[in-house]
Amino acid sequence: MKVEAPKTYFQDIPDIKYEGLESDNPLAFRWYDENKVVAGKTLRDHFKFACAYWHSFNDTGADPFGESTHQFPWNEYKFSIDRARAKADAAFEFITKLHLPYYCFHDMDVVDYTSDVADNDKRLQTLTSHLKQKQQDTGAKLLWGTANLFSNKRYMNGAATNPDFLVLAHGAAQVKAALDATIELGGENYVFWGGREGYMSLLNTNMKREKEHLARFLHTAKDYARRNGFKGTFFIEPKPAEPSKHQYDYDVETVVGFLRQYDLIGDFKINIEVNHATLAGHTFTHELQAAADHGVLGSIDANRGDYQNGWDTDQFPNNINEITEAMLIFLEAGGLQGGGVNFDAKIRRNSTDPQDLFYAHIGAMDTFARALIIADEILQNSEYKKFRQERYASFNSGKGKQFEEGILKLEDLRQYAIDNGEPEVRSGRQEWLENLINRYI
Ligand code: XUL
Ligand code: CO
């Protein structure tokens, strides 16, 4: 029997507006005024905020110890296409009420997949038409699409890096359909997160051959997309471990080395996820700066980890200090290249009210907005930039400059040391800088 799901899913939630600092309304923005101009751009354009279909509309709250806690009314529909359409309706109701300009999805988030390639292609095409209509009705856009090449059991040893060529071909079939959908929907970017591209044990793994396969796979996908009119950017999303023990896209520097080695730089940039950075033993800011320095700061998957846990908890961001430091790099880098800020974050298993998804996004958007406003003030009005520049002043002229220009030999450096005696002790003033950030907060 077909059960009717409701026509609206968040009927008790009002349109979420900017109300400013005087507001006590938990269903309003206090900092995120989408039209506010900071450093020459509106907050809407700086961030290009997106919600993640998989966490917000698929994650039922089930964990290894227990069943679902999130009751999704669209799951009342018996047939997968009906269910998928109703889920899209709910997603766009959410996106519109929250004034999110963008969303992101994996192929299998929008509609259930089977093991039949042609049937899956048809299912995704059907939903693509529905999503296209929704985009036209609401004005929301696709920040990026991607294919889930990690959940199906065939991918247990990877997709592009699987030792079995037939598995690789199935991954390619999925990527082709996901690219077609992304192009059809005017998606601005396409993401490759490594999923299970890595290994559990070297005893059964030819690492060199697997990485070569990954590079060939990415070239093949990129060539297909370009032939079919995709003008956007491809992103690799680094992650050091989980689900594989060793993942090939460990962190930004590893990925940049890989992209350079296999001639993929240019078409490919990086999508940095906060909790992936911390799993790699880095800070979010380290990864942002590394990407900015290589000219590949493409997009952000915003979330946060848990200080006491060593896995990907995907919590919503709320730490003003951390995001302020991140926004300093974001602004100095001139923003993101093609991408936006996608909330790859999930509400907790015991957050079970429809409002909880709104609170989570509102808090996170306000955190980013507040942090960007503070970071801009720090850059405009404080000594932060000047202090950092002055630390390197000895390279601005004379022998220091000649060293940077590659003119000096090792003997010249030795002579300079002798001529100038022992260097002065100069403070790095870390605590002074930390206090400076807090003063502006
Ligand atoms: C997994 C993760 C993915 C990617 C898209 O940790 O972050 O959701 O963002 O495949
Ligand atoms: Co992610």
Short mmCIF file of C-alpha atoms and ligand atoms in Angstrom, two decimals:
data_model
loop_
_atom_site.label_atom_id
_atom_site.label_comp_id
_atom_site.label_asym_id
_atom_site.label_seq_id
_atom_site.Cartn_x
_atom_site.Cartn_y
_atom_site.Cartn_z
CA MET A 1 0.00 0.00 0.00
CA LYS A 2 1.28 3.43 -0.91
CA VAL A 3 1.34 5.78 2.05
CA GLU A 4 1.08 9.49 1.25
CA ALA A 5 3.91 11.56 2.62
CA PRO A 6 3.13 15.19 3.44
CA LYS A 7 3.44 17.91 0.79
CA THR A 8 5.62 20.09 2.98
CA TYR A 9 8.17 18.73 5.37
CA PHE A 10 9.17 21.70 7.48
CA GLN A 11 5.76 23.38 7.78
CA ASP A 12 6.38 24.64 11.33
CA ILE A 13 9.63 26.34 10.38
CA PRO A 14 9.46 29.94 9.19
CA ASP A 15 11.61 31.56 6.54
CA ILE A 16 15.01 32.07 8.22
CA LYS A 17 15.97 35.75 8.17
CA TYR A 18 18.87 37.89 9.31
CA GLU A 19 17.75 39.61 12.53
CA GLY A 20 21.09 40.84 13.89
CA LEU A 21 22.67 40.75 17.32
CA GLU A 22 19.60 41.99 19.19
CA SER A 23 17.64 38.89 18.21
CA ASP A 24 17.07 36.00 20.59
CA ASN A 25 15.30 34.00 17.92
CA PRO A 26 17.12 30.67 17.49
CA LEU A 27 15.58 30.38 14.02
CA ALA A 28 17.22 33.57 12.71
CA PHE A 29 20.71 34.62 11.65
CA ARG A 30 22.56 36.96 13.98
CA TRP A 31 25.65 37.43 11.79
CA TYR A 32 24.91 36.00 8.35
CA ASP A 33 23.39 38.93 6.48
CA GLU A 34 23.67 37.51 2.97
CA ASN A 35 23.76 41.01 1.42
CA LYS A 36 26.42 42.44 3.75
CA VAL A 37 29.55 43.44 1.85
CA VAL A 38 32.86 42.48 3.43
CA ALA A 39 36.18 42.96 1.62
CA GLY A 40 34.39 43.92 -1.58
CA LYS A 41 31.95 40.99 -1.80
CA THR A 42 28.64 39.98 -0.26
CA LEU A 43 28.70 37.24 2.34
CA ARG A 44 26.55 35.18 -0.04
CA ASP A 45 29.24 35.36 -2.73
CA HIS A 46 32.18 34.84 -0.38
CA PHE A 47 30.86 31.57 0.98
CA LYS A 48 28.51 30.05 -1.58
CA PHE A 49 27.08 27.98 1.28
CA ALA A 50 25.81 24.53 0.39
CA CYS A 51 24.09 21.72 2.25
CA ALA A 52 25.13 18.11 1.84
CA TYR A 53 22.31 15.88 0.64
CA TRP A 54 23.85 12.77 2.20
CA HIS A 55 24.00 13.99 5.78
CA SER A 56 20.91 16.17 5.81
CA PHE A 57 18.44 13.97 3.92
CA ASN A 58 19.84 10.43 4.07
CA ASP A 59 21.57 10.05 7.40
CA THR A 60 19.06 8.28 9.59
CA GLY A 61 21.14 8.52 12.75
CA ALA A 62 21.80 4.75 12.79
CA ASP A 63 25.20 3.83 14.21
CA PRO A 64 27.03 0.51 14.70
CA PHE A 65 25.19 0.12 17.99
CA GLY A 66 21.67 1.10 17.09
CA GLU A 67 18.86 1.70 14.65
CA SER A 68 17.66 4.92 13.00
CA THR A 69 16.53 7.79 15.14
CA HIS A 70 15.79 10.34 12.42
CA GLN A 71 12.29 9.79 11.03
CA PHE A 72 12.20 11.03 7.44
CA PRO A 73 8.60 11.40 6.22
CA TRP A 74 9.65 10.92 2.59
CA ASN A 75 10.64 7.36 3.44
CA GLU A 76 6.92 6.59 3.81
CA TYR A 77 6.75 6.24 0.04
CA LYS A 78 7.09 2.63 -1.04
CA PHE A 79 8.61 3.12 -4.51
CA SER A 80 12.12 4.44 -4.79
CA ILE A 81 11.37 7.08 -7.44
CA ASP A 82 8.46 8.47 -5.37
CA ARG A 83 10.68 8.44 -2.31
CA ALA A 84 13.47 10.19 -4.18
CA ARG A 85 11.15 12.88 -5.55
CA ALA A 86 9.66 13.54 -2.12
CA LYS A 87 13.15 13.73 -0.63
CA ALA A 88 14.14 16.30 -3.27
CA ASP A 89 11.01 18.31 -2.44
CA ALA A 90 11.98 18.29 1.24
CA ALA A 91 15.58 19.20 0.42
CA PHE A 92 14.56 22.20 -1.65
CA GLU A 93 12.06 23.32 0.97
CA PHE A 94 14.93 23.26 3.47
CA ILE A 95 17.35 25.01 1.10
CA THR A 96 14.82 27.75 0.32
CA LYS A 97 13.82 28.41 3.93
CA LEU A 98 17.47 28.71 4.90
CA HIS A 99 18.44 30.85 1.87
CA LEU A 100 21.19 28.40 0.96
CA PRO A 101 22.37 29.25 -2.55
CA TYR A 102 23.78 25.76 -3.25
CA TYR A 103 23.60 22.04 -2.53
CA CYS A 104 25.84 19.01 -3.22
CA PHE A 105 25.05 15.33 -3.77
CA HIS A 106 26.37 11.86 -4.54
CA ASP A 107 24.48 9.92 -7.23
CA MET A 108 23.13 7.44 -4.66
CA ASP A 109 21.96 10.19 -2.29
CA VAL A 110 19.24 11.35 -4.64
CA VAL A 111 17.89 7.94 -5.63
CA ASP A 112 18.45 4.33 -4.53
CA TYR A 113 20.76 2.36 -6.80
CA THR A 114 20.56 -1.31 -7.75
CA SER A 115 23.27 -3.50 -9.32
CA ASP A 116 21.95 -2.78 -12.86
CA VAL A 117 24.06 -0.06 -14.54
CA ALA A 118 21.48 0.88 -17.19
CA ASP A 119 18.64 1.00 -14.65
CA ASN A 120 20.72 3.19 -12.34
CA ASP A 121 21.45 5.57 -15.20
CA LYS A 122 17.72 5.84 -15.88
CA ARG A 123 16.92 6.45 -12.23
CA LEU A 124 19.48 9.22 -11.97
CA GLN A 125 18.22 10.81 -15.20
CA THR A 126 14.66 10.79 -13.85
CA LEU A 127 15.76 12.52 -10.67
CA THR A 128 17.99 14.92 -12.59
CA SER A 129 14.90 16.20 -14.42
CA HIS A 130 13.13 16.64 -11.09
CA LEU A 131 16.12 18.43 -9.53
CA LYS A 132 16.43 20.66 -12.58
CA GLN A 133 12.82 21.75 -12.17
CA LYS A 134 13.42 22.37 -8.45
CA GLN A 135 16.49 24.48 -9.24
CA GLN A 136 14.45 26.54 -11.69
CA ASP A 137 11.63 27.00 -9.18
CA THR A 138 13.86 28.05 -6.29
CA GLY A 139 17.04 29.52 -7.82
CA ALA A 140 19.24 27.12 -5.81
CA LYS A 141 22.27 25.78 -7.69
CA LEU A 142 24.45 22.70 -7.66
CA LEU A 143 27.88 23.46 -6.16
CA TRP A 144 29.19 20.00 -7.02
CA GLY A 145 28.12 16.50 -7.86
CA THR A 146 29.96 13.27 -7.14
CA ALA A 147 29.60 9.49 -7.33
CA ASN A 148 29.53 7.22 -4.31
CA LEU A 149 32.27 4.67 -5.13
CA PHE A 150 32.64 3.31 -1.61
CA SER A 151 29.34 1.96 -0.21
CA ASN A 152 28.55 -0.93 -2.56
CA LYS A 153 30.34 -4.15 -1.58
CA ARG A 154 32.04 -4.36 -4.99
CA TYR A 155 34.14 -1.35 -3.89
CA MET A 156 35.49 -2.98 -0.72
CA ASN A 157 39.01 -2.91 -2.25
CA GLY A 158 38.57 0.48 -3.89
CA ALA A 159 37.08 1.63 -7.20
CA ALA A 160 39.73 3.22 -9.45
CA THR A 161 42.42 1.43 -7.42
CA ASN A 162 40.67 -1.94 -7.24
CA PRO A 163 42.83 -4.91 -8.30
CA ASP A 164 39.88 -6.12 -10.41
CA PHE A 165 39.44 -4.20 -13.68
CA LEU A 166 35.71 -5.00 -13.81
CA VAL A 167 35.17 -3.16 -10.53
CA LEU A 168 37.05 -0.16 -11.94
CA ALA A 169 34.75 -0.24 -14.99
CA HIS A 170 31.67 -0.19 -12.72
CA GLY A 171 33.14 2.85 -10.95
CA ALA A 172 33.64 4.51 -14.33
CA ALA A 173 30.02 3.80 -15.30
CA GLN A 174 28.86 5.53 -12.13
CA VAL A 175 31.18 8.50 -12.66
CA LYS A 176 29.91 8.89 -16.24
CA ALA A 177 26.30 9.08 -15.07
CA ALA A 178 27.17 11.43 -12.18
CA LEU A 179 29.06 13.70 -14.60
CA ASP A 180 26.11 13.67 -17.01
CA ALA A 181 23.80 14.69 -14.13
CA THR A 182 26.22 17.38 -12.93
CA ILE A 183 26.51 18.84 -16.44
CA GLU A 184 22.73 18.71 -16.99
CA LEU A 185 22.15 20.55 -13.70
CA GLY A 186 24.74 23.23 -14.43
CA GLY A 187 26.88 21.94 -11.55
CA GLU A 188 29.83 24.28 -11.02
CA ASN A 189 32.31 21.62 -9.89
CA TYR A 190 32.76 17.87 -9.60
CA VAL A 191 34.34 16.14 -6.57
CA PHE A 192 36.42 13.00 -6.25
CA TRP A 193 36.75 11.93 -2.66
CA GLY A 194 38.97 8.85 -2.51
CA GLY A 195 36.45 6.69 -0.67
CA ARG A 196 38.27 3.38 -0.44
CA GLU A 197 41.11 4.42 -2.80
CA GLY A 198 43.89 3.19 -0.57
CA TYR A 199 44.62 -0.11 1.10
CA MET A 200 44.34 -2.10 4.30
CA SER A 201 47.52 -4.24 3.93
CA LEU A 202 50.60 -4.00 1.70
CA LEU A 203 50.77 -7.81 1.76
CA ASN A 204 48.10 -7.89 -0.95
CA THR A 205 48.65 -4.47 -2.57
CA ASN A 206 50.70 -3.10 -5.47
CA MET A 207 50.62 0.54 -4.40
CA LYS A 208 52.45 1.92 -7.46
CA ARG A 209 50.13 0.23 -9.93
CA GLU A 210 47.03 1.30 -8.00
CA LYS A 211 48.07 4.95 -8.00
CA GLU A 212 48.78 4.79 -11.74
CA HIS A 213 45.28 3.40 -12.25
CA LEU A 214 43.83 6.23 -10.17
CA ALA A 215 45.61 8.83 -12.32
CA ARG A 216 44.48 7.16 -15.55
CA PHE A 217 40.91 6.97 -14.23
CA LEU A 218 40.89 10.68 -13.35
CA HIS A 219 42.26 11.61 -16.79
CA THR A 220 39.63 9.46 -18.49
CA ALA A 221 36.80 11.03 -16.45
CA LYS A 222 38.12 14.55 -17.01
CA ASP A 223 38.44 14.00 -20.77
CA TYR A 224 34.85 12.71 -20.94
CA ALA A 225 33.53 15.70 -18.98
CA ARG A 226 35.44 18.22 -21.09
CA ARG A 227 34.25 16.56 -24.34
CA ASN A 228 30.70 16.92 -23.03
CA GLY A 229 30.89 20.59 -22.19
CA PHE A 230 31.82 20.61 -18.49
CA LYS A 231 33.66 23.89 -17.83
CA GLY A 232 33.89 23.64 -14.04
CA THR A 233 36.68 22.53 -11.75
CA PHE A 234 37.39 19.01 -10.52
CA PHE A 235 38.23 18.72 -6.86
CA ILE A 236 40.14 16.05 -5.01
CA GLU A 237 39.14 15.85 -1.34
CA PRO A 238 42.06 14.64 0.78
CA LYS A 239 41.56 12.31 3.73
CA PRO A 240 44.34 10.34 5.45
CA ALA A 241 42.46 7.26 6.64
CA GLU A 242 38.96 5.86 7.19
CA PRO A 243 37.51 3.80 5.67
CA SER A 244 40.88 2.46 4.36
CA LYS A 245 43.82 2.30 6.74
CA HIS A 246 46.01 4.17 4.24
CA GLN A 247 44.32 6.48 1.74
CA TYR A 248 46.21 7.70 -1.32
CA ASP A 249 44.84 11.26 -0.99
CA TYR A 250 46.35 11.69 2.48
CA ASP A 251 46.50 15.49 2.69
CA VAL A 252 46.94 18.59 0.54
CA GLU A 253 50.69 18.23 -0.04
CA THR A 254 50.32 14.55 -0.96
CA VAL A 255 47.54 15.33 -3.43
CA VAL A 256 49.44 18.24 -4.99
CA GLY A 257 52.44 15.95 -5.54
CA PHE A 258 50.15 13.38 -7.17
CA LEU A 259 48.40 15.95 -9.38
CA ARG A 260 51.77 17.31 -10.54
CA GLN A 261 53.24 13.87 -11.13
CA TYR A 262 50.33 12.81 -13.33
CA ASP A 263 49.74 16.12 -15.12
CA LEU A 264 46.32 16.78 -13.58
CA ILE A 265 47.06 20.16 -12.01
CA GLY A 266 45.06 22.92 -13.68
CA ASP A 267 41.89 20.91 -14.16
CA PHE A 268 41.99 19.66 -10.58
CA LYS A 269 42.03 21.70 -7.38
CA ILE A 270 41.39 20.74 -3.76
CA ASN A 271 38.32 20.50 -1.57
CA ILE A 272 39.54 20.75 2.03
CA GLU A 273 37.48 19.16 4.78
CA VAL A 274 38.15 20.34 8.32
CA ASN A 275 37.81 16.97 10.05
CA HIS A 276 39.98 15.30 7.38
CA ALA A 277 42.71 17.88 8.05
CA THR A 278 42.70 17.11 11.75
CA LEU A 279 42.72 13.35 11.11
CA ALA A 280 45.90 13.93 9.07
CA GLY A 281 47.49 15.51 12.14
CA HIS A 282 47.18 19.00 10.66
CA THR A 283 45.09 21.99 11.50
CA PHE A 284 42.41 23.21 9.07
CA THR A 285 44.50 26.37 8.64
CA HIS A 286 47.59 24.35 7.69
CA GLU A 287 45.68 22.64 4.89
CA LEU A 288 44.12 25.90 3.69
CA GLN A 289 47.49 27.62 3.59
CA ALA A 290 49.15 24.70 1.81
CA ALA A 291 46.43 24.71 -0.86
CA ALA A 292 46.52 28.50 -1.20
CA ASP A 293 50.31 28.46 -1.60
CA HIS A 294 50.02 25.90 -4.42
CA GLY A 295 47.21 27.88 -6.09
CA VAL A 296 44.71 25.04 -5.65
CA LEU A 297 42.39 26.26 -2.89
CA GLY A 298 39.17 25.17 -4.56
CA SER A 299 36.46 24.49 -2.00
CA ILE A 300 35.74 23.70 1.65
CA ASP A 301 33.81 20.89 3.31
CA ALA A 302 32.99 22.60 6.58
CA ASN A 303 32.62 20.58 9.77
CA ARG A 304 34.63 19.82 12.87
CA GLY A 305 35.96 16.77 14.67
CA ASP A 306 35.84 15.89 18.32
CA TYR A 307 38.90 16.68 20.44
CA GLN A 308 38.57 13.35 22.26
CA ASN A 309 38.03 11.10 19.22
CA GLY A 310 40.26 9.95 16.41
CA TRP A 311 37.68 9.54 13.68
CA ASP A 312 35.50 11.59 11.34
CA THR A 313 32.64 12.81 13.53
CA ASP A 314 31.45 15.44 11.00
CA GLN A 315 30.00 17.84 13.57
CA PHE A 316 28.81 21.29 12.56
CA PRO A 317 31.46 24.02 12.91
CA ASN A 318 31.06 26.36 15.90
CA ASN A 319 34.54 27.37 17.02
CA ILE A 320 34.95 31.11 16.41
CA ASN A 321 38.71 31.15 17.11
CA GLU A 322 39.47 28.34 14.68
CA ILE A 323 37.26 29.67 11.92
CA THR A 324 38.59 33.22 12.38
CA GLU A 325 42.15 31.97 11.82
CA ALA A 326 40.87 30.06 8.79
CA MET A 327 39.17 33.17 7.42
CA LEU A 328 42.45 35.11 7.64
CA ILE A 329 43.92 32.65 5.13
CA PHE A 330 40.71 32.56 3.09
CA LEU A 331 40.72 36.35 2.67
CA GLU A 332 44.46 36.65 2.04
CA ALA A 333 44.18 33.92 -0.62
CA GLY A 334 41.41 35.88 -2.38
CA GLY A 335 38.74 33.27 -1.56
CA LEU A 336 37.99 29.92 -3.16
CA GLN A 337 38.64 28.98 -6.76
CA GLY A 338 35.31 27.81 -8.11
CA GLY A 339 33.99 26.19 -4.96
CA GLY A 340 32.11 27.21 -1.85
CA VAL A 341 31.52 26.20 1.75
CA ASN A 342 29.63 22.92 1.85
CA PHE A 343 28.43 21.71 5.24
CA ASP A 344 29.64 18.14 5.15
CA ALA A 345 28.28 17.76 8.67
CA LYS A 346 25.56 15.84 10.40
CA ILE A 347 23.33 16.54 13.35
CA ARG A 348 23.82 14.10 16.22
CA ARG A 349 21.87 10.86 16.50
CA ASN A 350 19.82 12.27 19.37
CA SER A 351 18.99 15.55 17.57
CA THR A 352 15.61 14.41 16.36
CA ASP A 353 13.45 17.53 15.83
CA PRO A 354 13.01 19.00 12.33
CA GLN A 355 14.34 22.27 13.81
CA ASP A 356 17.67 20.63 14.68
CA LEU A 357 18.85 20.61 11.06
CA PHE A 358 18.04 24.34 10.91
CA TYR A 359 19.79 25.17 14.20
CA ALA A 360 22.88 23.32 12.98
CA HIS A 361 23.14 25.20 9.70
CA ILE A 362 22.20 28.57 11.20
CA GLY A 363 24.91 28.25 13.85
CA ALA A 364 27.50 27.19 11.30
CA MET A 365 26.64 29.94 8.82
CA ASP A 366 26.72 32.53 11.60
CA THR A 367 30.10 31.19 12.75
CA PHE A 368 31.59 31.62 9.28
CA ALA A 369 30.02 35.05 8.79
CA ARG A 370 31.20 36.29 12.17
CA ALA A 371 34.69 34.88 11.63
CA LEU A 372 35.00 36.49 8.19
CA ILE A 373 33.93 39.90 9.52
CA ILE A 374 36.47 39.62 12.36
CA ALA A 375 39.23 38.40 10.05
CA ASP A 376 38.63 41.32 7.71
CA GLU A 377 38.94 43.75 10.64
CA ILE A 378 42.17 42.08 11.75
CA LEU A 379 43.62 42.37 8.25
CA GLN A 380 42.47 45.98 7.82
CA ASN A 381 43.18 47.42 11.24
CA SER A 382 45.69 45.38 13.21
CA GLU A 383 49.43 44.82 13.08
CA TYR A 384 48.93 41.13 12.24
CA LYS A 385 50.09 41.34 8.62
CA LYS A 386 52.82 43.85 9.28
CA PHE A 387 54.35 41.77 12.07
CA ARG A 388 54.53 38.68 9.90
CA GLN A 389 56.06 40.60 7.00
CA GLU A 390 58.67 42.20 9.24
CA ARG A 391 59.86 38.82 10.51
CA TYR A 392 61.26 38.24 7.02
CA ALA A 393 62.67 41.75 6.50
CA SER A 394 66.26 40.45 6.39
CA PHE A 395 65.47 38.86 3.01
CA ASN A 396 64.19 42.12 1.51
CA SER A 397 67.54 43.62 0.60
CA GLY A 398 71.28 43.01 0.56
CA LYS A 399 72.62 39.49 0.94
CA GLY A 400 69.24 38.10 2.07
CA LYS A 401 67.68 39.23 -1.19
CA GLN A 402 70.61 37.83 -3.16
CA PHE A 403 70.10 34.47 -1.42
CA GLU A 404 66.44 34.42 -2.50
CA GLU A 405 67.52 35.24 -6.03
CA GLY A 406 69.89 32.26 -6.04
CA ILE A 407 73.01 34.40 -6.43
CA LEU A 408 74.87 33.31 -3.29
CA LYS A 409 77.06 30.23 -2.94
CA LEU A 410 77.44 28.23 0.28
CA GLU A 411 80.83 29.91 0.88
CA ASP A 412 79.16 33.35 0.60
CA LEU A 413 76.66 32.38 3.30
CA ARG A 414 79.52 31.27 5.55
CA GLN A 415 81.34 34.56 5.03
CA TYR A 416 78.13 36.50 5.85
CA ALA A 417 77.80 34.58 9.11
CA ILE A 418 81.42 35.42 10.06
CA ASP A 419 81.09 39.09 9.07
CA ASN A 420 77.88 39.67 11.02
CA GLY A 421 78.42 37.70 14.22
CA GLU A 422 75.74 36.04 16.35
CA PRO A 423 72.09 36.79 15.36
CA GLU A 424 69.89 38.77 17.74
CA VAL A 425 67.26 36.81 19.69
CA ARG A 426 63.87 37.90 18.28
CA SER A 427 60.49 36.85 19.65
CA GLY A 428 57.92 35.14 17.42
CA ARG A 429 55.29 36.67 19.75
CA GLN A 430 52.82 33.81 19.39
CA GLU A 431 50.87 34.67 22.54
CA TRP A 432 50.69 38.32 21.55
CA LEU A 433 49.19 37.24 18.20
CA GLU A 434 46.73 34.86 19.88
CA ASN A 435 45.62 37.69 22.15
CA LEU A 436 45.27 39.96 19.13
CA ILE A 437 42.82 37.51 17.52
CA ASN A 438 40.80 37.31 20.74
CA ARG A 439 40.78 41.10 21.06
CA TYR A 440 39.07 41.38 17.67
CA ILE A 441 36.60 38.61 18.50
C1 XUL B 1 33.75 11.46 3.53
C2 XUL B 1 33.41 12.72 2.84
C3 XUL B 1 32.54 12.60 1.65
C4 XUL B 1 32.92 13.51 0.53
C5 XUL B 1 32.13 13.28 -0.74
O1 XUL B 1 34.50 11.60 4.66
O2 XUL B 1 33.79 13.77 3.27
O3 XUL B 1 31.23 12.82 2.04
O4 XUL B 1 32.77 14.84 0.88
O5 XUL B 1 32.22 11.99 -1.21
CO CO B 2 33.57 15.73 2.56
#
